[in-house]
């Protein structure tokens, strides 16, 4: 319905809509309307001669009715669009009372008619029997194009930081002190609760400009409000979305970039390499038992690996000497030839260990950020880990 581009007055059963750049009559809407309409509408004459309406209530009635028939609501209100096709734009007051908000303000048709009579509104027209309303035929709806949208957007302001207890009456009271508004929209969350922010379109650009110029002084209960034009709000929001997207992209790129260790520091002579394990049925536990009491710190080995690396808290050569039997190194009943890493081989081991450690903490931080932190990560004494700590 938001795409409807209606001109006033409309003929019965006719709604103009843009389709492929042209204007055509929506015949299916006509059929739907005719199927529901009782053509013999009973007429009722309402006498407002001795009717009195409280000025405050009268003002609220007119404001609400002007909203229903206004430029903002009417083009996209399916119920109103259907009703104005039935009787040359006239809508019975009884029908208008289907709107809960209007009924809550006043449910007396005579008082509503009296309010319209006395209002001097140039938008609302009351019929002779005073039982129907319509939009003034001399005030056609503006065409729905980029120009009219731009004009409306420039007159629309965004306000945030309002009390969550506010309702529409409170919001309208707040804006009424700054000028006449075309519409006020309370922004709500998925639970339909007020979020504390509002979009409001002023009837005049001058009032919108004055409101924005006074934004530094606008407060509720001594609390400063966030105030900006609608266009500035969406620019800011779009920029924030772009920034978040760019940040996420940078994080994803960072995850794919290889970790670089700038300053590598380590104690020399702490690691032995045991090659020739491809055909040996051994385990980390067997290595732990063999080197028990020698200061074993870390074992890098998975069953089926061709080699193992064992790191010690002190001299690897001293640990190796302690487990040698008659100058031989035996693991799981097989004689092997372990070596203490030195020079490039030793540096390569420590660099790889530092990279794996950095990658582990990077993934851990990412899981926590995504709300999936906790136990079950890699490392430690879990099964299937390449590196085992004793």
Short mmCIF file of C-alpha atoms in Angstrom, two decimals:
data_model
loop_
_atom_site.label_atom_id
_atom_site.label_comp_id
_atom_site.label_asym_id
_atom_site.label_seq_id
_atom_site.Cartn_x
_atom_site.Cartn_y
_atom_site.Cartn_z
CA UNK A 1 0.00 0.00 0.00
CA UNK A 2 2.93 2.33 0.55
CA UNK A 3 3.38 2.59 -3.20
CA UNK A 4 -0.13 3.98 -3.81
CA UNK A 5 -0.09 7.38 -5.43
CA UNK A 6 -3.63 8.69 -5.04
CA UNK A 7 -5.07 12.01 -6.22
CA UNK A 8 -8.13 13.55 -4.63
CA UNK A 9 -11.02 13.25 -5.23
CA UNK A 10 -11.20 9.54 -6.04
CA UNK A 11 -14.13 8.04 -7.92
CA UNK A 12 -15.98 5.12 -6.28
CA UNK A 13 -14.09 1.88 -6.67
CA UNK A 14 -10.99 3.53 -8.06
CA UNK A 15 -7.51 3.49 -6.56
CA UNK A 16 -4.67 4.79 -8.63
CA UNK A 17 -1.35 2.98 -8.39
CA UNK A 18 1.96 3.13 -10.17
CA UNK A 19 2.72 0.03 -12.23
CA UNK A 20 5.55 -0.08 -14.72
CA UNK A 21 5.63 3.71 -14.73
CA UNK A 22 1.95 4.08 -15.69
CA UNK A 23 -1.27 4.66 -13.73
CA UNK A 24 -4.02 2.05 -13.81
CA UNK A 25 -7.20 1.12 -11.97
CA UNK A 26 -6.79 -1.78 -9.58
CA UNK A 27 -9.77 -3.87 -10.67
CA UNK A 28 -9.16 -6.55 -8.08
CA UNK A 29 -9.49 -3.91 -5.35
CA UNK A 30 -12.77 -2.76 -6.87
CA UNK A 31 -14.09 -6.30 -6.85
CA UNK A 32 -13.02 -6.84 -3.26
CA UNK A 33 -14.69 -3.63 -2.14
CA UNK A 34 -17.96 -4.28 -4.00
CA UNK A 35 -18.20 -7.72 -2.47
CA UNK A 36 -18.18 -6.27 1.03
CA UNK A 37 -20.29 -3.15 0.59
CA UNK A 38 -23.95 -2.86 1.40
CA UNK A 39 -25.06 -0.26 -1.16
CA UNK A 40 -28.10 0.72 0.91
CA UNK A 41 -26.28 2.65 3.61
CA UNK A 42 -28.71 3.98 6.14
CA UNK A 43 -28.34 7.69 6.73
CA UNK A 44 -28.50 9.20 10.16
CA UNK A 45 -28.83 12.93 10.86
CA UNK A 46 -26.76 14.15 13.82
CA UNK A 47 -27.94 17.26 15.67
CA UNK A 48 -25.06 19.23 17.21
CA UNK A 49 -27.10 22.27 18.26
CA UNK A 50 -26.80 21.81 22.02
CA UNK A 51 -23.63 19.71 22.00
CA UNK A 52 -20.65 20.95 23.98
CA UNK A 53 -17.12 19.60 23.71
CA UNK A 54 -14.22 20.25 26.04
CA UNK A 55 -11.66 22.35 24.12
CA UNK A 56 -8.84 19.98 25.05
CA UNK A 57 -10.78 16.94 23.86
CA UNK A 58 -11.86 18.80 20.73
CA UNK A 59 -8.26 19.57 19.84
CA UNK A 60 -7.26 15.95 20.27
CA UNK A 61 -10.18 14.79 18.11
CA UNK A 62 -9.19 17.10 15.25
CA UNK A 63 -5.52 16.20 15.48
CA UNK A 64 -6.35 12.49 15.29
CA UNK A 65 -8.79 12.88 12.40
CA UNK A 66 -6.31 15.03 10.47
CA UNK A 67 -3.76 12.28 10.96
CA UNK A 68 -6.09 9.65 9.48
CA UNK A 69 -6.88 11.84 6.44
CA UNK A 70 -3.39 13.34 6.27
CA UNK A 71 -0.71 13.13 3.60
CA UNK A 72 1.36 10.66 5.60
CA UNK A 73 -1.24 8.12 6.66
CA UNK A 74 -3.92 8.09 3.98
CA UNK A 75 -1.79 6.88 1.03
CA UNK A 76 -0.66 3.80 2.95
CA UNK A 77 -3.67 2.98 5.15
CA UNK A 78 -5.45 0.05 3.48
CA UNK A 79 -8.57 0.44 5.59
CA UNK A 80 -8.94 4.15 4.81
CA UNK A 81 -8.17 3.63 1.14
CA UNK A 82 -10.91 1.05 0.90
CA UNK A 83 -13.46 3.22 2.72
CA UNK A 84 -12.91 6.34 0.60
CA UNK A 85 -13.80 4.38 -2.54
CA UNK A 86 -17.32 3.57 -1.32
CA UNK A 87 -19.08 6.92 -1.21
CA UNK A 88 -17.21 9.66 -3.06
CA UNK A 89 -14.65 9.83 -0.26
CA UNK A 90 -17.19 10.11 2.58
CA UNK A 91 -16.60 7.89 5.61
CA UNK A 92 -19.30 7.51 8.31
CA UNK A 93 -18.34 8.69 11.80
CA UNK A 94 -19.47 5.28 13.02
CA UNK A 95 -16.84 3.69 10.78
CA UNK A 96 -14.16 6.10 11.99
CA UNK A 97 -14.85 4.90 15.53
CA UNK A 98 -13.35 1.55 14.52
CA UNK A 99 -10.06 3.32 15.19
CA UNK A 100 -9.30 2.51 18.82
CA UNK A 101 -7.32 5.67 19.44
CA UNK A 102 -10.12 7.95 18.23
CA UNK A 103 -12.68 5.97 20.24
CA UNK A 104 -10.52 6.33 23.35
CA UNK A 105 -10.44 10.11 22.88
CA UNK A 106 -14.18 10.37 22.21
CA UNK A 107 -16.77 7.76 21.22
CA UNK A 108 -19.68 10.23 20.92
CA UNK A 109 -20.43 10.90 17.23
CA UNK A 110 -22.22 14.16 18.02
CA UNK A 111 -19.21 15.51 19.89
CA UNK A 112 -16.88 14.46 17.08
CA UNK A 113 -19.11 16.24 14.55
CA UNK A 114 -19.24 19.34 16.77
CA UNK A 115 -15.44 19.34 17.10
CA UNK A 116 -15.07 19.28 13.31
CA UNK A 117 -17.67 22.04 12.91
CA UNK A 118 -15.86 24.35 15.31
CA UNK A 119 -12.30 23.48 14.26
CA UNK A 120 -12.03 25.50 11.08
CA UNK A 121 -9.87 22.65 9.72
CA UNK A 122 -9.02 23.13 6.07
CA UNK A 123 -8.45 19.37 5.68
CA UNK A 124 -11.66 17.89 7.12
CA UNK A 125 -15.14 18.29 5.60
CA UNK A 126 -18.37 17.35 7.41
CA UNK A 127 -21.45 16.47 5.34
CA UNK A 128 -24.86 18.18 5.74
CA UNK A 129 -26.24 15.39 7.92
CA UNK A 130 -23.10 15.68 10.05
CA UNK A 131 -22.65 11.90 10.09
CA UNK A 132 -19.79 11.57 7.58
CA UNK A 133 -16.34 12.98 7.00
CA UNK A 134 -14.03 13.22 4.07
CA UNK A 135 -10.80 14.89 3.07
CA UNK A 136 -11.24 18.33 1.53
CA UNK A 137 -11.44 17.82 -2.28
CA UNK A 138 -9.53 21.08 -2.70
CA UNK A 139 -6.52 19.51 -0.96
CA UNK A 140 -5.45 16.59 -3.18
CA UNK A 141 -2.88 14.16 -1.89
CA UNK A 142 0.62 15.07 -3.06
CA UNK A 143 2.14 12.80 -5.65
CA UNK A 144 4.42 10.14 -4.25
CA UNK A 145 7.70 11.10 -5.91
CA UNK A 146 11.27 11.84 -4.90
CA UNK A 147 10.61 15.55 -4.50
CA UNK A 148 7.74 15.14 -2.04
CA UNK A 149 9.69 12.48 -0.13
CA UNK A 150 12.65 14.83 0.16
CA UNK A 151 10.44 17.64 1.47
CA UNK A 152 8.89 15.33 4.08
CA UNK A 153 12.27 13.92 5.12
CA UNK A 154 13.71 17.40 5.62
CA UNK A 155 10.86 18.22 8.02
CA UNK A 156 11.27 15.00 10.01
CA UNK A 157 13.32 14.86 13.21
CA UNK A 158 14.66 11.99 15.30
CA UNK A 159 14.69 12.16 19.11
CA UNK A 160 16.22 9.55 21.42
CA UNK A 161 16.49 9.29 25.20
CA UNK A 162 12.82 9.71 26.04
CA UNK A 163 11.25 7.94 29.05
CA UNK A 164 10.18 4.38 28.23
CA UNK A 165 6.87 5.05 29.99
CA UNK A 166 5.80 7.59 27.36
CA UNK A 167 2.74 6.97 25.19
CA UNK A 168 1.46 8.78 22.11
CA UNK A 169 -0.35 11.44 24.16
CA UNK A 170 2.84 12.32 26.03
CA UNK A 171 4.85 12.41 22.80
CA UNK A 172 2.34 14.67 21.04
CA UNK A 173 2.25 16.96 24.06
CA UNK A 174 6.05 17.27 23.90
CA UNK A 175 6.14 18.15 20.20
CA UNK A 176 3.09 20.44 20.38
CA UNK A 177 5.23 22.91 22.31
CA UNK A 178 7.51 23.22 19.27
CA UNK A 179 5.00 23.43 16.42
CA UNK A 180 2.35 21.52 14.51
CA UNK A 181 3.27 17.99 13.44
CA UNK A 182 2.01 15.87 10.55
CA UNK A 183 2.72 12.65 12.36
CA UNK A 184 4.54 11.26 15.38
CA UNK A 185 5.88 7.72 15.37
CA UNK A 186 6.91 5.95 18.57
CA UNK A 187 9.61 3.43 17.72
CA UNK A 188 9.03 0.04 19.35
CA UNK A 189 11.01 -3.16 19.79
CA UNK A 190 9.98 -6.69 18.84
CA UNK A 191 7.88 -6.92 22.00
CA UNK A 192 5.99 -3.76 20.89
CA UNK A 193 7.43 -1.82 23.82
CA UNK A 194 8.52 1.80 23.37
CA UNK A 195 12.27 2.07 22.70
CA UNK A 196 12.61 5.64 23.89
CA UNK A 197 13.04 7.14 20.41
CA UNK A 198 10.65 8.94 18.06
CA UNK A 199 10.37 10.16 14.48
CA UNK A 200 8.20 13.26 14.08
CA UNK A 201 7.41 15.26 10.95
CA UNK A 202 6.63 18.94 11.43
CA UNK A 203 4.02 20.57 9.24
CA UNK A 204 6.35 23.50 8.53
CA UNK A 205 10.03 23.38 7.68
CA UNK A 206 10.62 26.45 9.85
CA UNK A 207 9.41 24.62 12.97
CA UNK A 208 11.62 21.65 12.17
CA UNK A 209 14.62 23.96 11.75
CA UNK A 210 13.89 25.72 15.06
CA UNK A 211 13.57 22.39 16.85
CA UNK A 212 16.90 21.16 15.51
CA UNK A 213 18.58 24.49 16.29
CA UNK A 214 17.48 24.15 19.93
CA UNK A 215 18.63 20.52 20.30
CA UNK A 216 21.36 21.42 22.82
CA UNK A 217 18.71 22.78 25.22
CA UNK A 218 16.14 19.99 24.84
CA UNK A 219 15.94 17.92 28.02
CA UNK A 220 13.54 15.59 29.80
CA UNK A 221 13.89 15.42 33.59
CA UNK A 222 17.28 17.19 33.27
CA UNK A 223 18.43 14.44 30.92
CA UNK A 224 19.85 15.55 27.57
CA UNK A 225 18.24 14.13 24.44
CA UNK A 226 19.84 12.95 21.22
CA UNK A 227 18.27 15.10 18.50
CA UNK A 228 18.99 15.13 14.78
CA UNK A 229 17.28 15.38 11.42
CA UNK A 230 15.92 12.19 9.88
CA UNK A 231 18.47 12.36 7.05
CA UNK A 232 21.35 12.73 9.49
CA UNK A 233 20.05 9.81 11.54
CA UNK A 234 20.07 7.43 8.58
CA UNK A 235 23.46 8.69 7.42
CA UNK A 236 24.83 7.99 10.89
CA UNK A 237 23.16 4.59 11.03
CA UNK A 238 24.42 3.62 7.57
CA UNK A 239 27.92 4.73 8.52
CA UNK A 240 27.78 2.68 11.72
CA UNK A 241 26.66 -0.35 9.71
CA UNK A 242 29.54 0.19 7.27
CA UNK A 243 32.01 0.53 10.15
CA UNK A 244 30.74 -2.69 11.76
CA UNK A 245 30.91 -4.48 8.42
CA UNK A 246 34.46 -3.24 7.80
CA UNK A 247 35.51 -4.25 11.31
CA UNK A 248 34.06 -7.72 10.80
CA UNK A 249 35.82 -8.00 7.44
CA UNK A 250 39.12 -6.95 9.04
CA UNK A 251 38.67 -9.55 11.76
CA UNK A 252 37.95 -12.21 9.17
CA UNK A 253 41.04 -11.19 7.20
CA UNK A 254 43.08 -11.24 10.39
CA UNK A 255 41.90 -14.81 10.99
CA UNK A 256 43.16 -15.87 7.56
CA UNK A 257 46.52 -14.08 7.81
CA UNK A 258 49.38 -16.22 9.07
CA UNK A 259 50.49 -15.37 12.59
CA UNK A 260 53.90 -13.70 12.64
CA UNK A 261 56.11 -13.90 15.72
CA UNK A 262 58.21 -10.75 15.87
CA UNK A 263 60.44 -11.25 18.91
CA UNK A 264 61.10 -14.92 19.59
CA UNK A 265 62.68 -15.73 22.98
CA UNK A 266 63.41 -19.21 24.31
CA UNK A 267 65.77 -21.23 26.50
CA UNK A 268 68.24 -23.22 24.42
CA UNK A 269 68.88 -26.92 24.87
CA UNK A 270 65.42 -27.77 26.23
CA UNK A 271 63.95 -29.89 23.37
CA UNK A 272 64.65 -33.36 21.99
CA UNK A 273 63.39 -34.82 18.73
CA UNK A 274 62.61 -38.54 18.48
CA UNK A 275 62.41 -39.64 14.81
CA UNK A 276 61.50 -43.05 13.38
CA UNK A 277 58.10 -43.51 15.03
CA UNK A 278 56.05 -44.24 11.89
CA UNK A 279 55.97 -48.02 12.49
CA UNK A 280 56.01 -47.91 16.28
CA UNK A 281 52.87 -48.51 18.33
CA UNK A 282 53.58 -46.01 21.07
CA UNK A 283 51.75 -43.29 22.96
CA UNK A 284 52.32 -40.04 24.82
CA UNK A 285 51.73 -41.95 28.03
CA UNK A 286 54.67 -44.25 27.22
CA UNK A 287 56.89 -41.20 26.72
CA UNK A 288 55.64 -39.70 29.99
CA UNK A 289 56.46 -42.90 31.86
CA UNK A 290 59.90 -43.08 30.29
CA UNK A 291 60.85 -39.49 31.20
CA UNK A 292 59.14 -39.41 34.62
CA UNK A 293 61.12 -37.36 37.09
CA UNK A 294 63.27 -35.63 34.47
CA UNK A 295 61.40 -32.29 34.30
CA UNK A 296 59.14 -33.15 31.36
CA UNK A 297 57.12 -30.08 30.31
CA UNK A 298 55.42 -30.74 26.97
CA UNK A 299 54.97 -33.57 24.46
CA UNK A 300 54.06 -32.91 20.85
CA UNK A 301 52.89 -36.23 19.43
CA UNK A 302 49.78 -37.90 18.00
CA UNK A 303 49.56 -41.59 17.35
CA UNK A 304 50.81 -42.30 13.83
CA UNK A 305 53.19 -39.32 13.69
CA UNK A 306 56.64 -40.02 12.30
CA UNK A 307 58.36 -38.11 15.08
CA UNK A 308 57.83 -36.62 18.53
CA UNK A 309 59.15 -33.49 20.21
CA UNK A 310 59.63 -33.39 23.96
CA UNK A 311 60.32 -30.19 25.86
CA UNK A 312 61.81 -30.03 29.34
CA UNK A 313 61.93 -27.43 32.09
CA UNK A 314 65.69 -27.82 32.22
CA UNK A 315 68.48 -29.43 30.17
CA UNK A 316 67.14 -31.86 27.58
CA UNK A 317 70.53 -33.60 27.35
CA UNK A 318 70.54 -34.30 31.08
CA UNK A 319 67.02 -35.75 30.84
CA UNK A 320 68.05 -37.87 27.89
CA UNK A 321 71.15 -39.16 29.68
CA UNK A 322 69.03 -40.28 32.63
CA UNK A 323 66.85 -42.59 30.51
CA UNK A 324 69.66 -44.06 28.41
CA UNK A 325 70.50 -47.71 29.21
CA UNK A 326 74.04 -48.72 28.35
CA UNK A 327 74.20 -45.81 25.94
CA UNK A 328 70.99 -46.82 24.19
CA UNK A 329 67.58 -45.06 24.02
CA UNK A 330 64.67 -47.52 24.01
CA UNK A 331 61.00 -46.58 23.67
CA UNK A 332 58.31 -49.27 23.62
CA UNK A 333 60.92 -51.97 23.15
CA UNK A 334 62.48 -50.24 20.13
CA UNK A 335 65.88 -48.61 20.02
CA UNK A 336 65.68 -45.09 18.61
CA UNK A 337 68.04 -42.18 18.00
CA UNK A 338 66.77 -39.00 19.70
CA UNK A 339 68.64 -35.72 19.26
CA UNK A 340 68.72 -32.46 21.18
CA UNK A 341 67.57 -29.65 18.89
CA UNK A 342 70.10 -26.91 18.14
CA UNK A 343 70.48 -23.91 15.82
CA UNK A 344 67.85 -23.57 13.04
CA UNK A 345 65.96 -26.73 13.97
CA UNK A 346 65.62 -25.53 17.55
CA UNK A 347 64.48 -22.04 16.50
CA UNK A 348 61.97 -23.54 14.07
CA UNK A 349 60.46 -25.65 16.87
CA UNK A 350 60.07 -22.70 19.23
CA UNK A 351 58.66 -20.47 16.48
CA UNK A 352 56.05 -23.06 15.56
CA UNK A 353 55.17 -23.52 19.23
CA UNK A 354 54.71 -19.75 19.61
CA UNK A 355 52.50 -19.60 16.50
CA UNK A 356 50.28 -22.43 17.76
CA UNK A 357 49.95 -20.74 21.13
CA UNK A 358 48.99 -17.42 19.53
CA UNK A 359 46.44 -19.15 17.24
CA UNK A 360 44.91 -20.93 20.22
CA UNK A 361 44.35 -17.70 22.15
CA UNK A 362 43.03 -15.95 19.03
CA UNK A 363 40.39 -18.65 18.52
CA UNK A 364 39.57 -18.63 22.22
CA UNK A 365 38.91 -14.88 22.17
CA UNK A 366 36.77 -15.25 19.07
CA UNK A 367 34.64 -17.96 20.67
CA UNK A 368 34.08 -15.81 23.74
CA UNK A 369 33.15 -12.83 21.59
CA UNK A 370 30.60 -14.95 19.77
CA UNK A 371 29.18 -16.23 23.04
CA UNK A 372 30.55 -19.72 22.65
CA UNK A 373 33.26 -19.60 25.30
CA UNK A 374 33.80 -22.25 27.93
CA UNK A 375 35.26 -25.72 28.10
CA UNK A 376 35.94 -27.96 25.15
CA UNK A 377 38.61 -25.87 23.38
CA UNK A 378 41.82 -27.23 22.00
CA UNK A 379 44.88 -27.70 24.14
CA UNK A 380 45.17 -28.94 27.69
CA UNK A 381 44.66 -32.65 28.30
CA UNK A 382 41.81 -33.15 25.82
CA UNK A 383 41.87 -36.05 23.40
CA UNK A 384 43.29 -35.58 19.94
CA UNK A 385 45.57 -32.70 20.87
CA UNK A 386 48.89 -32.39 19.14
CA UNK A 387 50.49 -30.88 22.20
CA UNK A 388 50.18 -32.42 25.65
CA UNK A 389 51.20 -30.79 28.93
CA UNK A 390 52.42 -32.78 31.98
#
